[in-house]
Amino acid sequence: MKIAIPVKDNSLEIFPRTGQAPYFAIFNDSKFSHLVKNTIEEHDEENASIDHVEFHRKQVEALGDIDAVLVLKIGKHIKQALEEKNIQIIEFPNSDYKNAKELIENYNNKK
């Protein structure tokens, strides 16, 4: 199973806002595989000239063939873009996880 987690950088520190994450850590069968840089420039939710869902569809496409995302928070537009691709969204609201490896280990232990 391929899982993406929004992260700050190669330290794999979890980035709390999924759609604005600078990178996504990709895990393959619970093992860290690689980072995917979020090549879409940050957008202004209030004044963006493009459709917000379309903006996030491009982010989702860049992630490649993933099965799920583990997130602390997720906005409605990226959530819709992920759901359109049948990518499972697993939320960990109000959690204290700081590192993607810690989060995926906890996820695997609870399966």
Short mmCIF file of N, CA and C in Angstrom, two decimals:
data_model
loop_
_atom_site.label_atom_id
_atom_site.label_comp_id
_atom_site.label_asym_id
_atom_site.label_seq_id
_atom_site.Cartn_x
_atom_site.Cartn_y
_atom_site.Cartn_z
N MET A 1 0.84 -1.18 0.00
CA MET A 1 0.00 0.00 0.00
C MET A 1 0.89 1.24 0.00
N LYS A 2 0.62 2.18 -0.89
CA LYS A 2 1.36 3.43 -0.97
C LYS A 2 0.58 4.52 -0.23
N ILE A 3 1.29 5.17 0.69
CA ILE A 3 0.67 6.19 1.53
C ILE A 3 1.48 7.48 1.44
N ALA A 4 0.79 8.61 1.35
CA ALA A 4 1.43 9.92 1.35
C ALA A 4 1.11 10.64 2.65
N ILE A 5 2.10 11.37 3.16
CA ILE A 5 1.93 12.17 4.37
C ILE A 5 2.51 13.55 4.09
N PRO A 6 1.76 14.62 4.33
CA PRO A 6 2.30 15.96 4.09
C PRO A 6 3.41 16.29 5.09
N VAL A 7 4.56 16.73 4.57
CA VAL A 7 5.71 17.03 5.43
C VAL A 7 6.36 18.35 5.06
N LYS A 8 7.16 18.85 6.00
CA LYS A 8 7.86 20.12 5.83
C LYS A 8 9.07 19.97 4.90
N ASP A 9 9.85 18.90 5.12
CA ASP A 9 11.07 18.69 4.34
C ASP A 9 11.59 17.27 4.58
N ASN A 10 12.86 17.02 4.27
CA ASN A 10 13.40 15.66 4.40
C ASN A 10 13.57 15.22 5.85
N SER A 11 13.30 16.09 6.81
CA SER A 11 13.28 15.67 8.22
C SER A 11 12.02 14.85 8.51
N LEU A 12 11.08 14.88 7.59
CA LEU A 12 9.78 14.21 7.67
C LEU A 12 8.90 14.75 8.80
N GLU A 13 9.16 16.01 9.17
CA GLU A 13 8.28 16.69 10.13
C GLU A 13 6.93 16.90 9.45
N ILE A 14 5.87 16.48 10.12
CA ILE A 14 4.54 16.57 9.53
C ILE A 14 4.15 18.04 9.34
N PHE A 15 3.61 18.34 8.18
CA PHE A 15 3.10 19.67 7.90
C PHE A 15 1.61 19.64 8.17
N PRO A 16 1.10 20.51 9.02
CA PRO A 16 -0.28 20.40 9.47
C PRO A 16 -1.35 20.66 8.42
N ARG A 17 -1.08 21.49 7.43
CA ARG A 17 -2.09 21.81 6.42
C ARG A 17 -1.77 21.05 5.14
N THR A 18 -2.55 20.04 4.85
CA THR A 18 -2.28 19.12 3.75
C THR A 18 -2.07 19.83 2.42
N GLY A 19 -2.99 20.68 2.03
CA GLY A 19 -2.93 21.32 0.72
C GLY A 19 -1.79 22.29 0.54
N GLN A 20 -1.20 22.75 1.64
CA GLN A 20 -0.11 23.72 1.57
C GLN A 20 1.25 23.11 1.91
N ALA A 21 1.29 21.81 2.05
CA ALA A 21 2.54 21.14 2.41
C ALA A 21 3.60 21.34 1.34
N PRO A 22 4.84 21.66 1.74
CA PRO A 22 5.91 21.81 0.75
C PRO A 22 6.28 20.49 0.08
N TYR A 23 6.12 19.38 0.82
CA TYR A 23 6.46 18.05 0.30
C TYR A 23 5.44 17.03 0.81
N PHE A 24 5.45 15.88 0.16
CA PHE A 24 4.71 14.72 0.64
C PHE A 24 5.70 13.57 0.74
N ALA A 25 5.72 12.93 1.90
CA ALA A 25 6.55 11.74 2.08
C ALA A 25 5.74 10.56 1.58
N ILE A 26 6.34 9.76 0.73
CA ILE A 26 5.68 8.58 0.18
C ILE A 26 6.24 7.34 0.88
N PHE A 27 5.33 6.55 1.41
CA PHE A 27 5.69 5.30 2.07
C PHE A 27 5.13 4.16 1.25
N ASN A 28 5.94 3.15 1.05
CA ASN A 28 5.51 1.96 0.31
C ASN A 28 5.61 0.78 1.27
N ASP A 29 4.49 0.17 1.56
CA ASP A 29 4.45 -0.92 2.53
C ASP A 29 5.12 -0.52 3.85
N SER A 30 4.77 0.65 4.33
CA SER A 30 5.21 1.18 5.63
C SER A 30 6.66 1.66 5.66
N LYS A 31 7.37 1.55 4.56
CA LYS A 31 8.76 1.99 4.51
C LYS A 31 8.85 3.28 3.70
N PHE A 32 9.60 4.23 4.24
CA PHE A 32 9.79 5.49 3.52
C PHE A 32 10.43 5.22 2.17
N SER A 33 9.84 5.79 1.13
CA SER A 33 10.34 5.60 -0.22
C SER A 33 11.02 6.87 -0.74
N HIS A 34 10.28 7.98 -0.78
CA HIS A 34 10.83 9.21 -1.34
C HIS A 34 9.93 10.40 -1.00
N LEU A 35 10.42 11.59 -1.32
CA LEU A 35 9.64 12.81 -1.16
C LEU A 35 9.13 13.26 -2.52
N VAL A 36 7.94 13.83 -2.53
CA VAL A 36 7.40 14.47 -3.73
C VAL A 36 7.26 15.94 -3.39
N LYS A 37 7.96 16.79 -4.14
CA LYS A 37 7.87 18.23 -3.92
C LYS A 37 6.53 18.73 -4.42
N ASN A 38 5.91 19.56 -3.62
CA ASN A 38 4.68 20.21 -4.04
C ASN A 38 5.09 21.35 -4.97
N THR A 39 4.97 21.13 -6.25
CA THR A 39 5.44 22.11 -7.23
C THR A 39 4.43 23.22 -7.48
N ILE A 40 3.25 23.08 -6.95
CA ILE A 40 2.23 24.12 -7.11
C ILE A 40 2.54 25.24 -6.13
N GLU A 41 2.61 26.46 -6.62
CA GLU A 41 2.87 27.58 -5.74
C GLU A 41 1.73 27.75 -4.75
N GLU A 42 2.07 28.26 -3.58
CA GLU A 42 1.05 28.52 -2.57
C GLU A 42 0.00 29.45 -3.15
N HIS A 43 -1.23 29.20 -2.79
CA HIS A 43 -2.31 30.03 -3.32
C HIS A 43 -3.03 30.75 -2.19
N ASP A 44 -3.66 31.82 -2.55
CA ASP A 44 -4.43 32.62 -1.61
C ASP A 44 -5.87 32.16 -1.69
N GLU A 45 -6.36 31.53 -0.64
CA GLU A 45 -7.72 30.96 -0.63
C GLU A 45 -8.78 32.00 -0.99
N GLU A 46 -8.57 33.24 -0.62
CA GLU A 46 -9.59 34.27 -0.82
C GLU A 46 -9.56 34.88 -2.22
N ASN A 47 -8.38 34.95 -2.83
CA ASN A 47 -8.26 35.70 -4.08
C ASN A 47 -7.73 34.91 -5.26
N ALA A 48 -7.69 33.61 -5.15
CA ALA A 48 -7.16 32.80 -6.26
C ALA A 48 -8.05 32.94 -7.49
N SER A 49 -7.40 33.00 -8.64
CA SER A 49 -8.16 33.18 -9.88
C SER A 49 -8.54 31.86 -10.51
N ILE A 50 -8.05 30.75 -9.96
CA ILE A 50 -8.42 29.45 -10.51
C ILE A 50 -9.32 28.71 -9.52
N ASP A 51 -10.02 27.76 -10.02
CA ASP A 51 -10.89 26.92 -9.20
C ASP A 51 -10.02 26.20 -8.16
N HIS A 52 -10.38 26.30 -6.88
CA HIS A 52 -9.58 25.70 -5.82
C HIS A 52 -9.46 24.19 -5.97
N VAL A 53 -10.52 23.53 -6.36
CA VAL A 53 -10.46 22.08 -6.52
C VAL A 53 -9.50 21.73 -7.66
N GLU A 54 -9.55 22.48 -8.75
CA GLU A 54 -8.64 22.23 -9.88
C GLU A 54 -7.19 22.41 -9.44
N PHE A 55 -6.95 23.42 -8.65
CA PHE A 55 -5.61 23.66 -8.10
C PHE A 55 -5.12 22.41 -7.36
N HIS A 56 -5.97 21.84 -6.52
CA HIS A 56 -5.58 20.67 -5.73
C HIS A 56 -5.55 19.39 -6.56
N ARG A 57 -6.32 19.32 -7.62
CA ARG A 57 -6.24 18.15 -8.51
C ARG A 57 -4.83 18.01 -9.05
N LYS A 58 -4.19 19.13 -9.36
CA LYS A 58 -2.82 19.10 -9.88
C LYS A 58 -1.86 18.57 -8.82
N GLN A 59 -2.09 18.95 -7.56
CA GLN A 59 -1.26 18.43 -6.48
C GLN A 59 -1.43 16.92 -6.35
N VAL A 60 -2.66 16.46 -6.42
CA VAL A 60 -2.95 15.03 -6.27
C VAL A 60 -2.31 14.25 -7.43
N GLU A 61 -2.38 14.78 -8.63
CA GLU A 61 -1.75 14.11 -9.78
C GLU A 61 -0.25 13.94 -9.57
N ALA A 62 0.39 14.95 -8.98
CA ALA A 62 1.83 14.91 -8.77
C ALA A 62 2.23 13.81 -7.78
N LEU A 63 1.30 13.38 -6.94
CA LEU A 63 1.60 12.34 -5.95
C LEU A 63 1.74 10.96 -6.58
N GLY A 64 1.24 10.81 -7.78
CA GLY A 64 1.33 9.52 -8.46
C GLY A 64 0.29 8.55 -7.95
N ASP A 65 0.61 7.29 -8.04
CA ASP A 65 -0.32 6.22 -7.73
C ASP A 65 -0.27 5.87 -6.24
N ILE A 66 -1.01 6.64 -5.44
CA ILE A 66 -1.05 6.37 -4.00
C ILE A 66 -2.43 5.81 -3.63
N ASP A 67 -2.47 5.10 -2.52
CA ASP A 67 -3.71 4.50 -2.06
C ASP A 67 -4.39 5.32 -0.96
N ALA A 68 -3.58 6.04 -0.17
CA ALA A 68 -4.13 6.75 0.98
C ALA A 68 -3.23 7.92 1.36
N VAL A 69 -3.82 8.86 2.10
CA VAL A 69 -3.06 9.93 2.74
C VAL A 69 -3.38 9.92 4.22
N LEU A 70 -2.36 10.14 5.03
CA LEU A 70 -2.54 10.29 6.47
C LEU A 70 -2.32 11.76 6.77
N VAL A 71 -3.31 12.39 7.41
CA VAL A 71 -3.24 13.83 7.62
C VAL A 71 -3.67 14.22 9.04
N LEU A 72 -3.19 15.39 9.47
CA LEU A 72 -3.66 15.96 10.72
C LEU A 72 -4.88 16.83 10.46
N LYS A 73 -4.82 17.62 9.38
CA LYS A 73 -5.90 18.51 8.96
C LYS A 73 -6.01 18.45 7.45
N ILE A 74 -7.24 18.62 6.97
CA ILE A 74 -7.41 18.62 5.51
C ILE A 74 -8.53 19.59 5.15
N GLY A 75 -8.26 20.41 4.15
CA GLY A 75 -9.25 21.36 3.67
C GLY A 75 -10.22 20.70 2.70
N LYS A 76 -11.36 21.33 2.53
CA LYS A 76 -12.42 20.73 1.71
C LYS A 76 -12.05 20.58 0.24
N HIS A 77 -11.21 21.47 -0.29
CA HIS A 77 -10.89 21.40 -1.71
C HIS A 77 -9.92 20.26 -2.03
N ILE A 78 -8.86 20.13 -1.24
CA ILE A 78 -7.95 19.01 -1.51
C ILE A 78 -8.63 17.69 -1.15
N LYS A 79 -9.50 17.72 -0.16
CA LYS A 79 -10.24 16.51 0.19
C LYS A 79 -11.08 16.05 -1.00
N GLN A 80 -11.75 16.98 -1.65
CA GLN A 80 -12.55 16.63 -2.82
C GLN A 80 -11.67 16.08 -3.93
N ALA A 81 -10.51 16.70 -4.16
CA ALA A 81 -9.61 16.24 -5.22
C ALA A 81 -9.11 14.82 -4.95
N LEU A 82 -8.82 14.51 -3.69
CA LEU A 82 -8.38 13.16 -3.32
C LEU A 82 -9.52 12.16 -3.47
N GLU A 83 -10.70 12.53 -3.02
CA GLU A 83 -11.86 11.64 -3.11
C GLU A 83 -12.20 11.32 -4.56
N GLU A 84 -12.03 12.28 -5.45
CA GLU A 84 -12.30 12.05 -6.88
C GLU A 84 -11.39 10.96 -7.45
N LYS A 85 -10.21 10.81 -6.88
CA LYS A 85 -9.27 9.79 -7.32
C LYS A 85 -9.37 8.51 -6.49
N ASN A 86 -10.40 8.44 -5.63
CA ASN A 86 -10.61 7.28 -4.75
C ASN A 86 -9.41 7.01 -3.85
N ILE A 87 -8.78 8.08 -3.39
CA ILE A 87 -7.67 7.96 -2.46
C ILE A 87 -8.25 8.07 -1.05
N GLN A 88 -7.96 7.08 -0.24
CA GLN A 88 -8.47 7.05 1.13
C GLN A 88 -7.81 8.15 1.95
N ILE A 89 -8.62 8.87 2.72
CA ILE A 89 -8.13 9.94 3.59
C ILE A 89 -8.29 9.48 5.03
N ILE A 90 -7.17 9.39 5.74
CA ILE A 90 -7.20 8.94 7.13
C ILE A 90 -6.72 10.10 7.99
N GLU A 91 -7.65 10.62 8.78
CA GLU A 91 -7.36 11.81 9.58
C GLU A 91 -6.97 11.46 11.01
N PHE A 92 -6.04 12.23 11.54
CA PHE A 92 -5.60 12.12 12.93
C PHE A 92 -5.75 13.50 13.58
N PRO A 93 -6.99 13.98 13.72
CA PRO A 93 -7.19 15.31 14.30
C PRO A 93 -6.80 15.32 15.77
N ASN A 94 -6.37 16.46 16.22
CA ASN A 94 -6.01 16.66 17.62
C ASN A 94 -4.92 15.72 18.11
N SER A 95 -4.07 15.26 17.20
CA SER A 95 -3.00 14.36 17.62
C SER A 95 -1.71 15.16 17.84
N ASP A 96 -0.76 14.54 18.50
CA ASP A 96 0.52 15.18 18.80
C ASP A 96 1.64 14.65 17.92
N TYR A 97 1.33 13.97 16.84
CA TYR A 97 2.37 13.41 15.99
C TYR A 97 3.17 14.54 15.34
N LYS A 98 4.49 14.38 15.36
CA LYS A 98 5.38 15.39 14.79
C LYS A 98 6.11 14.86 13.55
N ASN A 99 6.30 13.55 13.46
CA ASN A 99 7.10 12.96 12.41
C ASN A 99 6.30 11.93 11.63
N ALA A 100 6.48 11.92 10.32
CA ALA A 100 5.73 11.01 9.45
C ALA A 100 5.99 9.54 9.77
N LYS A 101 7.21 9.19 10.14
CA LYS A 101 7.51 7.79 10.47
C LYS A 101 6.75 7.36 11.72
N GLU A 102 6.64 8.24 12.69
CA GLU A 102 5.88 7.97 13.91
C GLU A 102 4.39 7.78 13.58
N LEU A 103 3.87 8.64 12.71
CA LEU A 103 2.46 8.55 12.34
C LEU A 103 2.14 7.26 11.60
N ILE A 104 2.97 6.89 10.64
CA ILE A 104 2.68 5.67 9.88
C ILE A 104 2.85 4.42 10.75
N GLU A 105 3.79 4.45 11.68
CA GLU A 105 3.96 3.32 12.59
C GLU A 105 2.70 3.15 13.45
N ASN A 106 2.18 4.26 13.95
CA ASN A 106 0.97 4.20 14.76
C ASN A 106 -0.21 3.70 13.93
N TYR A 107 -0.33 4.18 12.71
CA TYR A 107 -1.40 3.75 11.81
C TYR A 107 -1.32 2.24 11.57
N ASN A 108 -0.13 1.73 11.31
CA ASN A 108 0.04 0.29 11.05
C ASN A 108 -0.25 -0.55 12.29
N ASN A 109 0.06 -0.06 13.46
CA ASN A 109 -0.19 -0.79 14.70
C ASN A 109 -1.68 -0.87 15.02
N LYS A 110 -2.45 0.08 14.51
CA LYS A 110 -3.89 0.09 14.81
C LYS A 110 -4.72 -0.61 13.74
N LYS A 111 -4.09 -1.03 12.66
CA LYS A 111 -4.84 -1.72 11.58
C LYS A 111 -5.30 -3.08 12.02
#
